Amino acid sequence: EVQLVESGGGRVQAGGSLRLSCVASGIRIDDKGIGWFRQAPGKEREGISCIDNNDDTTEYVDSVKGRFTISSDKVKNTVYLHMNSLKAEDTAEYFCALDWSCAILDLNTAGYWGQGTRVTVSS
């Protein structure tokens, strides 16, 4: 059974940092694309970053570029999202999802999702 388990969320003040983890089991991430998505209260889920372990490329949406860093530990089968300079607008439930590559990882078609971890940033 494939599982993705996120952790690392919490409450932090604006300007602070958090590191989210997405641990995969039942599947190897070595040749997959793993993305981080978030859903703020009352808003739609959005993709914010992806790492493609096929070619070690990363992608970010503009709103997190320069503040968030995605990384992958293939030995631990884990993907991290390092979040710095957090803002109130980063408050959301954060999810990881997996597919064969970042190019096809899509909000509506991704087959594997974690249960989410909540991030609250107070201003």
A tleap script that builds the chain and sets N, CA, C and O, in Angstrom:
source leaprc.protein.ff14SB
mol = sequence {
  NGLU VAL GLN LEU VAL GLU SER GLY GLY GLY
  ARG VAL GLN ALA GLY GLY SER LEU ARG LEU
  SER CYS VAL ALA SER GLY ILE ARG ILE ASP
  ASP LYS GLY ILE GLY TRP PHE ARG GLN ALA
  PRO GLY LYS GLU ARG GLU GLY ILE SER CYS
  ILE ASP ASN ASN ASP ASP THR THR GLU TYR
  VAL ASP SER VAL LYS GLY ARG PHE THR ILE
  SER SER ASP LYS VAL LYS ASN THR VAL TYR
  LEU HIE MET ASN SER LEU LYS ALA GLU ASP
  THR ALA GLU TYR PHE CYS ALA LEU ASP TRP
  SER CYS ALA ILE LEU ASP LEU ASN THR ALA
  GLY TYR TRP GLY GLN GLY THR ARG VAL THR
  VAL SER CSER
}
set mol.1.N position { 0.844 -1.205 0.000 }
set mol.1.CA position { 0.000 0.000 0.000 }
set mol.1.C position { 0.873 1.246 0.000 }
set mol.1.O position { 1.790 1.383 0.810 }
set mol.2.N position { 0.572 2.142 -0.915 }
set mol.2.CA position { 1.328 3.387 -0.998 }
set mol.2.C position { 0.757 4.392 0.003 }
set mol.2.O position { -0.452 4.612 0.068 }
set mol.3.N position { 1.644 4.983 0.767 }
set mol.3.CA position { 1.239 6.029 1.705 }
set mol.3.C position { 2.203 7.192 1.648 }
set mol.3.O position { 3.411 7.016 1.490 }
set mol.4.N position { 1.655 8.368 1.778 }
set mol.4.CA position { 2.442 9.586 1.943 }
set mol.4.C position { 2.019 10.209 3.267 }
set mol.4.O position { 0.829 10.403 3.518 }
set mol.5.N position { 2.985 10.517 4.099 }
set mol.5.CA position { 2.666 11.071 5.415 }
set mol.5.C position { 3.428 12.372 5.596 }
set mol.5.O position { 4.659 12.397 5.604 }
set mol.6.N position { 2.670 13.450 5.740 }
set mol.6.CA position { 3.284 14.757 5.973 }
set mol.6.C position { 3.409 15.024 7.471 }
set mol.6.O position { 2.633 14.518 8.281 }
set mol.7.N position { 4.391 15.819 7.808 }
set mol.7.CA position { 4.563 16.277 9.183 }
set mol.7.C position { 5.355 17.565 9.173 }
set mol.7.O position { 5.889 17.976 8.142 }
set mol.8.N position { 5.427 18.197 10.331 }
set mol.8.CA position { 6.247 19.394 10.462 }
set mol.8.C position { 5.478 20.690 10.515 }
set mol.8.O position { 6.062 21.752 10.730 }
set mol.9.N position { 4.187 20.619 10.323 }
set mol.9.CA position { 3.394 21.838 10.405 }
set mol.9.C position { 3.312 22.340 11.835 }
set mol.9.O position { 3.720 21.661 12.777 }
set mol.10.N position { 2.784 23.528 11.972 }
set mol.10.CA position { 2.638 24.113 13.307 }
set mol.10.C position { 2.284 25.575 13.215 }
set mol.10.O position { 1.913 26.089 12.159 }
set mol.11.N position { 2.406 26.222 14.340 }
set mol.11.CA position { 2.106 27.651 14.421 }
set mol.11.C position { 3.413 28.414 14.564 }
set mol.11.O position { 4.260 28.069 15.388 }
set mol.12.N position { 3.564 29.435 13.770 }
set mol.12.CA position { 4.797 30.212 13.779 }
set mol.12.C position { 4.464 31.678 13.524 }
set mol.12.O position { 3.455 31.994 12.895 }
set mol.13.N position { 5.303 32.550 14.008 }
set mol.13.CA position { 5.111 33.975 13.745 }
set mol.13.C position { 5.621 34.340 12.361 }
set mol.13.O position { 6.492 33.668 11.807 }
set mol.14.N position { 5.078 35.391 11.825 }
set mol.14.CA position { 5.523 35.887 10.522 }
set mol.14.C position { 7.033 36.119 10.561 }
set mol.14.O position { 7.573 36.655 11.528 }
set mol.15.N position { 7.686 35.707 9.501 }
set mol.15.CA position { 9.132 35.807 9.430 }
set mol.15.C position { 9.848 34.556 9.878 }
set mol.15.O position { 11.055 34.416 9.680 }
set mol.16.N position { 9.109 33.650 10.481 }
set mol.16.CA position { 9.697 32.417 10.977 }
set mol.16.C position { 9.856 31.363 9.899 }
set mol.16.O position { 9.600 31.603 8.719 }
set mol.17.N position { 10.289 30.182 10.341 }
set mol.17.CA position { 10.585 29.083 9.423 }
set mol.17.C position { 9.981 27.777 9.924 }
set mol.17.O position { 9.783 27.573 11.122 }
set mol.18.N position { 9.701 26.919 8.983 }
set mol.18.CA position { 9.268 25.560 9.274 }
set mol.18.C position { 9.840 24.641 8.209 }
set mol.18.O position { 10.139 25.069 7.094 }
set mol.19.N position { 9.988 23.374 8.566 }
set mol.19.CA position { 10.365 22.369 7.590 }
set mol.19.C position { 9.312 21.275 7.586 }
set mol.19.O position { 9.087 20.602 8.591 }
set mol.20.N position { 8.676 21.111 6.442 }
set mol.20.CA position { 7.705 20.049 6.282 }
set mol.20.C position { 8.379 18.814 5.692 }
set mol.20.O position { 9.305 18.915 4.887 }
set mol.21.N position { 7.893 17.655 6.110 }
set mol.21.CA position { 8.406 16.384 5.592 }
set mol.21.C position { 7.273 15.594 4.961 }
set mol.21.O position { 6.130 15.647 5.416 }
set mol.22.N position { 7.599 14.875 3.923 }
set mol.22.CA position { 6.651 13.974 3.263 }
set mol.22.C position { 7.370 12.635 3.117 }
set mol.22.O position { 8.253 12.477 2.274 }
set mol.23.N position { 6.977 11.680 3.947 }
set mol.23.CA position { 7.608 10.369 3.928 }
set mol.23.C position { 6.752 9.414 3.102 }
set mol.23.O position { 5.559 9.251 3.355 }
set mol.24.N position { 7.375 8.793 2.122 }
set mol.24.CA position { 6.669 7.845 1.258 }
set mol.24.C position { 6.965 6.422 1.703 }
set mol.24.O position { 8.092 6.097 2.076 }
set mol.25.N position { 5.950 5.587 1.659 }
set mol.25.CA position { 6.118 4.160 1.916 }
set mol.25.C position { 5.320 3.391 0.878 }
set mol.25.O position { 4.299 3.863 0.379 }
set mol.26.N position { 5.804 2.200 0.565 }
set mol.26.CA position { 5.141 1.387 -0.445 }
set mol.26.C position { 5.484 1.758 -1.867 }
set mol.26.O position { 4.973 1.155 -2.811 }
set mol.27.N position { 6.349 2.750 -2.031 }
set mol.27.CA position { 6.759 3.207 -3.367 }
set mol.27.C position { 8.074 3.942 -3.219 }
set mol.27.O position { 8.302 4.628 -2.223 }
set mol.28.N position { 8.937 3.800 -4.206 }
set mol.28.CA position { 10.207 4.518 -4.177 }
set mol.28.C position { 10.025 5.856 -4.887 }
set mol.28.O position { 9.339 5.947 -5.906 }
set mol.29.N position { 10.650 6.892 -4.331 }
set mol.29.CA position { 10.526 8.226 -4.925 }
set mol.29.C position { 11.657 8.523 -5.907 }
set mol.29.O position { 11.679 9.591 -6.519 }
set mol.30.N position { 12.593 7.591 -6.063 }
set mol.30.CA position { 13.790 7.834 -6.870 }
set mol.30.C position { 13.477 8.278 -8.290 }
set mol.30.O position { 14.223 9.073 -8.863 }
set mol.31.N position { 12.398 7.786 -8.864 }
set mol.31.CA position { 12.076 8.095 -10.260 }
set mol.31.C position { 10.685 8.714 -10.363 }
set mol.31.O position { 9.947 8.450 -11.313 }
set mol.32.N position { 10.336 9.536 -9.380 }
set mol.32.CA position { 9.008 10.155 -9.323 }
set mol.32.C position { 9.115 11.668 -9.183 }
set mol.32.O position { 10.155 12.215 -8.816 }
set mol.33.N position { 8.007 12.315 -9.488 }
set mol.33.CA position { 7.878 13.722 -9.176 }
set mol.33.C position { 7.011 13.866 -7.943 }
set mol.33.O position { 5.931 13.280 -7.868 }
set mol.34.N position { 7.470 14.636 -6.983 }
set mol.34.CA position { 6.722 14.836 -5.750 }
set mol.34.C position { 6.460 16.321 -5.577 }
set mol.34.O position { 7.380 17.137 -5.633 }
set mol.35.N position { 5.227 16.654 -5.371 }
set mol.35.CA position { 4.848 18.055 -5.264 }
set mol.35.C position { 4.233 18.392 -3.919 }
set mol.35.O position { 3.667 17.538 -3.235 }
set mol.36.N position { 4.358 19.650 -3.562 }
set mol.36.CA position { 3.678 20.196 -2.397 }
set mol.36.C position { 2.545 21.090 -2.870 }
set mol.36.O position { 2.706 21.919 -3.766 }
set mol.37.N position { 1.408 20.899 -2.248 }
set mol.37.CA position { 0.222 21.686 -2.525 }
set mol.37.C position { -0.247 22.297 -1.211 }
set mol.37.O position { 0.125 21.827 -0.135 }
set mol.38.N position { -1.049 23.326 -1.295 }
set mol.38.CA position { -1.626 23.874 -0.081 }
set mol.38.C position { -3.038 24.357 -0.340 }
set mol.38.O position { -3.407 24.712 -1.459 }
set mol.39.N position { -3.812 24.357 0.728 }
set mol.39.CA position { -5.173 24.837 0.634 }
set mol.39.C position { -5.459 25.725 1.825 }
set mol.39.O position { -5.522 25.271 2.967 }
set mol.40.N position { -5.628 26.993 1.532 }
set mol.40.CA position { -5.957 27.957 2.573 }
set mol.40.C position { -7.464 27.923 2.840 }
set mol.40.O position { -8.240 27.518 1.975 }
set mol.41.N position { -7.870 28.341 4.017 }
set mol.41.CA position { -9.314 28.337 4.339 }
set mol.41.C position { -10.119 29.108 3.311 }
set mol.41.O position { -9.819 30.263 3.009 }
set mol.42.N position { -11.139 28.465 2.778 }
set mol.42.CA position { -12.019 29.111 1.815 }
set mol.42.C position { -11.462 29.234 0.410 }
set mol.42.O position { -12.072 29.864 -0.454 }
set mol.43.N position { -10.293 28.628 0.178 }
set mol.43.CA position { -9.667 28.741 -1.141 }
set mol.43.C position { -9.441 27.361 -1.743 }
set mol.43.O position { -9.523 26.344 -1.055 }
set mol.44.N position { -9.162 27.347 -3.018 }
set mol.44.CA position { -8.898 26.098 -3.701 }
set mol.44.C position { -7.467 25.626 -3.412 }
set mol.44.O position { -6.582 26.421 -3.095 }
set mol.45.N position { -7.276 24.346 -3.527 }
set mol.45.CA position { -5.939 23.789 -3.370 }
set mol.45.C position { -5.073 24.235 -4.546 }
set mol.45.O position { -5.525 24.253 -5.691 }
set mol.46.N position { -3.828 24.594 -4.250 }
set mol.46.CA position { -2.913 25.036 -5.296 }
set mol.46.C position { -1.580 24.321 -5.163 }
set mol.46.O position { -1.140 24.004 -4.058 }
set mol.47.N position { -0.952 24.073 -6.281 }
set mol.47.CA position { 0.382 23.515 -6.267 }
set mol.47.C position { 1.396 24.622 -6.058 }
set mol.47.O position { 1.292 25.685 -6.670 }
set mol.48.N position { 2.383 24.381 -5.192 }
set mol.48.CA position { 3.358 25.422 -4.916 }
set mol.48.C position { 4.790 25.029 -5.259 }
set mol.48.O position { 5.623 25.902 -5.502 }
set mol.49.N position { 5.090 23.747 -5.284 }
set mol.49.CA position { 6.456 23.350 -5.575 }
set mol.49.C position { 6.475 21.882 -5.983 }
set mol.49.O position { 5.605 21.104 -5.593 }
set mol.50.N position { 7.472 21.521 -6.765 }
set mol.50.CA position { 7.614 20.129 -7.173 }
set mol.50.C position { 9.087 19.811 -7.367 }
set mol.50.O position { 9.855 20.656 -7.826 }
set mol.51.N position { 9.474 18.612 -7.022 }
set mol.51.CA position { 10.820 18.137 -7.307 }
set mol.51.C position { 10.696 16.875 -8.135 }
set mol.51.O position { 9.952 15.956 -7.793 }
set mol.52.N position { 11.433 16.847 -9.226 }
set mol.52.CA position { 11.416 15.704 -10.113 }
set mol.52.C position { 12.696 14.907 -9.911 }
set mol.52.O position { 13.774 15.342 -10.317 }
set mol.53.N position { 12.580 13.761 -9.296 }
set mol.53.CA position { 13.762 12.950 -9.005 }
set mol.53.C position { 14.305 12.243 -10.239 }
set mol.53.O position { 15.347 11.592 -10.161 }
set mol.54.N position { 13.627 12.355 -11.371 }
set mol.54.CA position { 14.149 11.809 -12.621 }
set mol.54.C position { 15.345 12.625 -13.119 }
set mol.54.O position { 16.293 12.076 -13.679 }
set mol.55.N position { 15.286 13.942 -12.905 }
set mol.55.CA position { 16.364 14.800 -13.381 }
set mol.55.C position { 16.779 15.852 -12.353 }
set mol.55.O position { 17.525 16.781 -12.663 }
set mol.56.N position { 16.281 15.689 -11.116 }
set mol.56.CA position { 16.664 16.579 -10.015 }
set mol.56.C position { 16.329 18.044 -10.287 }
set mol.56.O position { 17.059 18.940 -9.863 }
set mol.57.N position { 15.245 18.279 -10.982 }
set mol.57.CA position { 14.806 19.653 -11.208 }
set mol.57.C position { 13.723 20.026 -10.196 }
set mol.57.O position { 13.017 19.172 -9.660 }
set mol.58.N position { 13.623 21.316 -9.961 }
set mol.58.CA position { 12.630 21.820 -9.004 }
set mol.58.C position { 11.815 22.942 -9.641 }
set mol.58.O position { 12.269 23.615 -10.566 }
set mol.59.N position { 10.628 23.122 -9.134 }
set mol.59.CA position { 9.726 24.159 -9.628 }
set mol.59.C position { 9.070 24.835 -8.424 }
set mol.59.O position { 8.839 24.216 -7.385 }
set mol.60.N position { 8.778 26.124 -8.598 }
set mol.60.CA position { 8.105 26.889 -7.539 }
set mol.60.C position { 7.123 27.865 -8.180 }
set mol.60.O position { 7.357 28.372 -9.277 }
set mol.61.N position { 6.040 28.113 -7.489 }
set mol.61.CA position { 5.182 29.209 -7.919 }
set mol.61.C position { 5.802 30.510 -7.418 }
set mol.61.O position { 6.593 30.524 -6.475 }
set mol.62.N position { 5.425 31.583 -8.067 }
set mol.62.CA position { 6.052 32.871 -7.765 }
set mol.62.C position { 5.864 33.281 -6.304 }
set mol.62.O position { 6.740 33.918 -5.719 }
set mol.63.N position { 4.739 32.922 -5.725 }
set mol.63.CA position { 4.437 33.383 -4.370 }
set mol.63.C position { 5.371 32.796 -3.314 }
set mol.63.O position { 5.460 33.333 -2.210 }
set mol.64.N position { 6.063 31.715 -3.628 }
set mol.64.CA position { 6.962 31.104 -2.643 }
set mol.64.C position { 8.415 31.103 -3.114 }
set mol.64.O position { 9.315 30.741 -2.356 }
set mol.65.N position { 8.641 31.504 -4.351 }
set mol.65.CA position { 9.988 31.483 -4.908 }
set mol.65.C position { 10.910 32.375 -4.079 }
set mol.65.O position { 10.565 33.510 -3.748 }
set mol.66.N position { 12.076 31.846 -3.754 }
set mol.66.CA position { 13.028 32.606 -2.953 }
set mol.66.C position { 12.834 32.449 -1.458 }
set mol.66.O position { 13.710 32.818 -0.676 }
set mol.67.N position { 11.703 31.908 -1.055 }
set mol.67.CA position { 11.436 31.701 0.375 }
set mol.67.C position { 11.364 30.210 0.725 }
set mol.67.O position { 11.784 29.809 1.811 }
set mol.68.N position { 10.843 29.405 -0.172 }
set mol.68.CA position { 10.680 27.971 0.068 }
set mol.68.C position { 11.700 27.206 -0.763 }
set mol.68.O position { 12.052 27.613 -1.870 }
set mol.69.N position { 12.167 26.097 -0.214 }
set mol.69.CA position { 13.087 25.215 -0.932 }
set mol.69.C position { 12.613 23.786 -0.776 }
set mol.69.O position { 12.373 23.314 0.335 }
set mol.70.N position { 12.480 23.103 -1.899 }
set mol.70.CA position { 12.086 21.698 -1.877 }
set mol.70.C position { 13.340 20.856 -2.058 }
set mol.70.O position { 14.219 21.196 -2.850 }
set mol.71.N position { 13.415 19.759 -1.321 }
set mol.71.CA position { 14.563 18.875 -1.439 }
set mol.71.C position { 14.110 17.432 -1.245 }
set mol.71.O position { 13.015 17.161 -0.752 }
set mol.72.N position { 14.972 16.532 -1.643 }
set mol.72.CA position { 14.624 15.121 -1.644 }
set mol.72.C position { 15.749 14.308 -1.019 }
set mol.72.O position { 16.916 14.511 -1.355 }
set mol.73.N position { 15.420 13.409 -0.131 }
set mol.73.CA position { 16.378 12.452 0.429 }
set mol.73.C position { 15.935 11.076 -0.037 }
set mol.73.O position { 15.001 10.487 0.507 }
set mol.74.N position { 16.625 10.576 -1.057 }
set mol.74.CA position { 16.202 9.316 -1.656 }
set mol.74.C position { 16.471 8.132 -0.739 }
set mol.74.O position { 15.788 7.111 -0.830 }
set mol.75.N position { 17.444 8.255 0.131 }
set mol.75.CA position { 17.723 7.178 1.085 }
set mol.75.C position { 16.577 7.058 2.086 }
set mol.75.O position { 16.133 5.956 2.410 }
set mol.76.N position { 16.108 8.202 2.567 }
set mol.76.CA position { 15.001 8.206 3.529 }
set mol.76.C position { 13.640 8.168 2.842 }
set mol.76.O position { 12.602 8.092 3.499 }
set mol.77.N position { 13.662 8.224 1.499 }
set mol.77.CA position { 12.397 8.199 0.744 }
set mol.77.C position { 11.467 9.332 1.190 }
set mol.77.O position { 10.261 9.156 1.364 }
set mol.78.N position { 12.083 10.487 1.363 }
set mol.78.CA position { 11.391 11.625 1.961 }
set mol.78.C position { 11.650 12.892 1.147 }
set mol.78.O position { 12.750 13.109 0.638 }
set mol.79.N position { 10.638 13.700 1.040 }
set mol.79.CA position { 10.771 15.014 0.416 }
set mol.79.C position { 10.474 16.069 1.474 }
set mol.79.O position { 9.561 15.919 2.286 }
set mol.80.N position { 11.257 17.127 1.448 }
set mol.80.CA position { 11.123 18.200 2.424 }
set mol.80.C position { 10.701 19.495 1.740 }
set mol.80.O position { 10.977 19.719 0.561 }
set mol.81.N position { 10.036 20.325 2.499 }
set mol.81.CA position { 9.761 21.687 2.054 }
set mol.81.C position { 10.242 22.617 3.163 }
set mol.81.O position { 9.638 22.705 4.232 }
set mol.82.N position { 11.339 23.304 2.882 }
set mol.82.CA position { 11.902 24.246 3.827 }
set mol.82.C position { 11.248 25.594 3.569 }
set mol.82.O position { 11.340 26.140 2.470 }
set mol.83.N position { 10.597 26.115 4.574 }
set mol.83.CA position { 9.836 27.356 4.402 }
set mol.83.C position { 10.438 28.439 5.293 }
set mol.83.O position { 10.454 28.317 6.518 }
set mol.84.N position { 10.924 29.481 4.668 }
set mol.84.CA position { 11.508 30.607 5.383 }
set mol.84.C position { 10.692 31.870 5.121 }
set mol.84.O position { 9.874 31.921 4.203 }
set mol.85.N position { 10.930 32.872 5.937 }
set mol.85.CA position { 10.258 34.173 5.783 }
set mol.85.C position { 8.747 33.989 5.617 }
set mol.85.O position { 8.132 34.564 4.719 }
set mol.86.N position { 8.183 33.198 6.478 }
set mol.86.CA position { 6.756 32.880 6.364 }
set mol.86.C position { 5.898 34.114 6.562 }
set mol.86.O position { 6.210 35.005 7.352 }
set mol.87.N position { 4.811 34.134 5.819 }
set mol.87.CA position { 3.868 35.240 5.856 }
set mol.87.C position { 2.495 34.718 6.284 }
set mol.87.O position { 2.225 33.519 6.215 }
set mol.88.N position { 1.653 35.615 6.717 }
set mol.88.CA position { 0.308 35.215 7.128 }
set mol.88.C position { -0.426 34.503 5.993 }
set mol.88.O position { -1.211 33.584 6.227 }
set mol.89.N position { -0.161 34.936 4.770 }
set mol.89.CA position { -0.842 34.325 3.622 }
set mol.89.C position { -0.353 32.920 3.293 }
set mol.89.O position { -0.901 32.264 2.407 }
set mol.90.N position { 0.675 32.452 4.002 }
set mol.90.CA position { 1.118 31.066 3.847 }
set mol.90.C position { 0.307 30.120 4.718 }
set mol.90.O position { 0.473 28.904 4.632 }
set mol.91.N position { -0.561 30.659 5.550 }
set mol.91.CA position { -1.400 29.826 6.399 }
set mol.91.C position { -2.289 28.936 5.537 }
set mol.91.O position { -3.047 29.420 4.697 }
set mol.92.N position { -2.181 27.628 5.761 }
set mol.92.CA position { -2.911 26.674 4.928 }
set mol.92.C position { -2.659 25.263 5.435 }
set mol.92.O position { -1.807 25.024 6.291 }
set mol.93.N position { -3.422 24.346 4.882 }
set mol.93.CA position { -3.133 22.924 5.046 }
set mol.93.C position { -2.218 22.556 3.886 }
set mol.93.O position { -2.514 22.853 2.728 }
set mol.94.N position { -1.105 21.907 4.208 }
set mol.94.CA position { -0.112 21.552 3.194 }
set mol.94.C position { -0.153 20.047 2.944 }
set mol.94.O position { -0.185 19.242 3.875 }
set mol.95.N position { -0.151 19.693 1.667 }
set mol.95.CA position { -0.246 18.299 1.241 }
set mol.95.C position { 0.905 17.980 0.288 }
set mol.95.O position { 1.379 18.850 -0.443 }
set mol.96.N position { 1.345 16.728 0.306 }
set mol.96.CA position { 2.255 16.278 -0.733 }
set mol.96.C position { 1.519 15.254 -1.599 }
set mol.96.O position { 0.599 14.568 -1.153 }
set mol.97.N position { 1.958 15.184 -2.836 }
set mol.97.CA position { 1.375 14.251 -3.794 }
set mol.97.C position { 2.482 13.757 -4.711 }
set mol.97.O position { 3.536 14.384 -4.820 }
set mol.98.N position { 2.240 12.643 -5.361 }
set mol.98.CA position { 3.275 11.965 -6.131 }
set mol.98.C position { 2.736 11.488 -7.468 }
set mol.98.O position { 1.586 11.060 -7.578 }
set mol.99.N position { 3.576 11.567 -8.469 }
set mol.99.CA position { 3.255 10.994 -9.772 }
set mol.99.C position { 4.570 10.654 -10.464 }
set mol.99.O position { 5.638 10.813 -9.872 }
set mol.100.N position { 4.508 10.193 -11.697 }
set mol.100.CA position { 5.708 9.750 -12.393 }
set mol.100.C position { 6.702 10.885 -12.644 }
set mol.100.O position { 7.907 10.645 -12.705 }
set mol.101.N position { 6.219 12.094 -12.787 }
set mol.101.CA position { 7.095 13.241 -12.992 }
set mol.101.C position { 6.349 14.511 -12.612 }
set mol.101.O position { 5.126 14.501 -12.473 }
set mol.102.N position { 7.073 15.584 -12.447 }
set mol.102.CA position { 6.436 16.869 -12.170 }
set mol.102.C position { 5.605 17.326 -13.365 }
set mol.102.O position { 4.603 18.022 -13.203 }
set mol.103.N position { 6.021 16.935 -14.552 }
set mol.103.CA position { 5.311 17.383 -15.743 }
set mol.103.C position { 3.868 16.879 -15.776 }
set mol.103.O position { 2.992 17.550 -16.320 }
set mol.104.N position { 3.618 15.711 -15.203 }
set mol.104.CA position { 2.263 15.179 -15.238 }
set mol.104.C position { 1.586 15.216 -13.873 }
set mol.104.O position { 0.412 14.864 -13.758 }
set mol.105.N position { 2.312 15.640 -12.831 }
set mol.105.CA position { 1.692 15.753 -11.509 }
set mol.105.C position { 0.649 16.858 -11.564 }
set mol.105.O position { 0.966 18.016 -11.836 }
set mol.106.N position { -0.561 16.498 -11.312 }
set mol.106.CA position { -1.676 17.428 -11.458 }
set mol.106.C position { -2.613 17.310 -10.266 }
set mol.106.O position { -2.849 16.218 -9.749 }
set mol.107.N position { -3.125 18.417 -9.853 }
set mol.107.CA position { -4.030 18.479 -8.711 }
set mol.107.C position { -5.205 17.512 -8.862 }
set mol.107.O position { -5.643 16.895 -7.891 }
set mol.108.N position { -5.700 17.391 -10.070 }
set mol.108.CA position { -6.932 16.622 -10.280 }
set mol.108.C position { -6.692 15.144 -10.591 }
set mol.108.O position { -7.618 14.337 -10.518 }
set mol.109.N position { -5.465 14.792 -10.933 }
set mol.109.CA position { -5.218 13.416 -11.364 }
set mol.109.C position { -4.193 12.667 -10.519 }
set mol.109.O position { -4.033 11.457 -10.680 }
set mol.110.N position { -3.506 13.352 -9.636 }
set mol.110.CA position { -2.500 12.683 -8.820 }
set mol.110.C position { -3.142 11.560 -8.017 }
set mol.110.O position { -4.171 11.744 -7.366 }
set mol.111.N position { -2.514 10.406 -8.078 }
set mol.111.CA position { -3.124 9.238 -7.453 }
set mol.111.C position { -2.841 9.086 -5.976 }
set mol.111.O position { -3.599 8.430 -5.262 }
set mol.112.N position { -1.752 9.687 -5.507 }
set mol.112.CA position { -1.343 9.488 -4.121 }
set mol.112.C position { -1.193 10.827 -3.423 }
set mol.112.O position { -0.479 11.720 -3.879 }
set mol.113.N position { -1.890 10.935 -2.303 }
set mol.113.CA position { -1.866 12.157 -1.509 }
set mol.113.C position { -1.634 11.806 -0.045 }
set mol.113.O position { -2.020 10.736 0.426 }
set mol.114.N position { -1.000 12.724 0.654 }
set mol.114.CA position { -0.918 12.593 2.099 }
set mol.114.C position { -2.157 13.190 2.746 }
set mol.114.O position { -3.050 13.699 2.068 }
set mol.115.N position { -2.191 13.117 4.071 }
set mol.115.CA position { -3.373 13.578 4.802 }
set mol.115.C position { -3.308 15.061 5.141 }
set mol.115.O position { -4.304 15.655 5.552 }
set mol.116.N position { -2.141 15.650 4.968 }
set mol.116.CA position { -1.988 17.085 5.187 }
set mol.116.C position { -1.381 17.411 6.534 }
set mol.116.O position { -1.487 16.645 7.492 }
set mol.117.N position { -0.741 18.568 6.584 }
set mol.117.CA position { -0.212 19.106 7.831 }
set mol.117.C position { -0.506 20.608 7.838 }
set mol.117.O position { -0.308 21.292 6.834 }
set mol.118.N position { -0.972 21.101 8.962 }
set mol.118.CA position { -1.449 22.481 9.018 }
set mol.118.C position { -0.336 23.440 9.415 }
set mol.118.O position { 0.430 23.198 10.348 }
set mol.119.N position { -0.279 24.527 8.678 }
set mol.119.CA position { 0.662 25.605 8.968 }
set mol.119.C position { -0.136 26.868 9.258 }
set mol.119.O position { -0.973 27.286 8.459 }
set mol.120.N position { 0.130 27.462 10.398 }
set mol.120.CA position { -0.531 28.705 10.762 }
set mol.120.C position { 0.532 29.751 11.037 }
set mol.120.O position { 1.397 29.562 11.892 }
set mol.121.N position { 0.463 30.851 10.309 }
set mol.121.CA position { 1.428 31.934 10.468 }
set mol.121.C position { 0.691 33.142 11.027 }
set mol.121.O position { -0.244 33.654 10.412 }
set mol.122.N position { 1.119 33.582 12.185 }
set mol.122.CA position { 0.478 34.728 12.817 }
set mol.122.C position { 1.291 35.990 12.540 }
set mol.122.O position { 2.522 35.984 12.566 }
set mol.123.N position { 0.570 37.055 12.280 }
set mol.123.CA position { 1.256 38.320 11.951 }
set mol.123.C position { 1.420 39.189 13.182 }
set mol.123.O position { 1.972 40.286 13.094 }
savepdb mol mol.pdb
quit
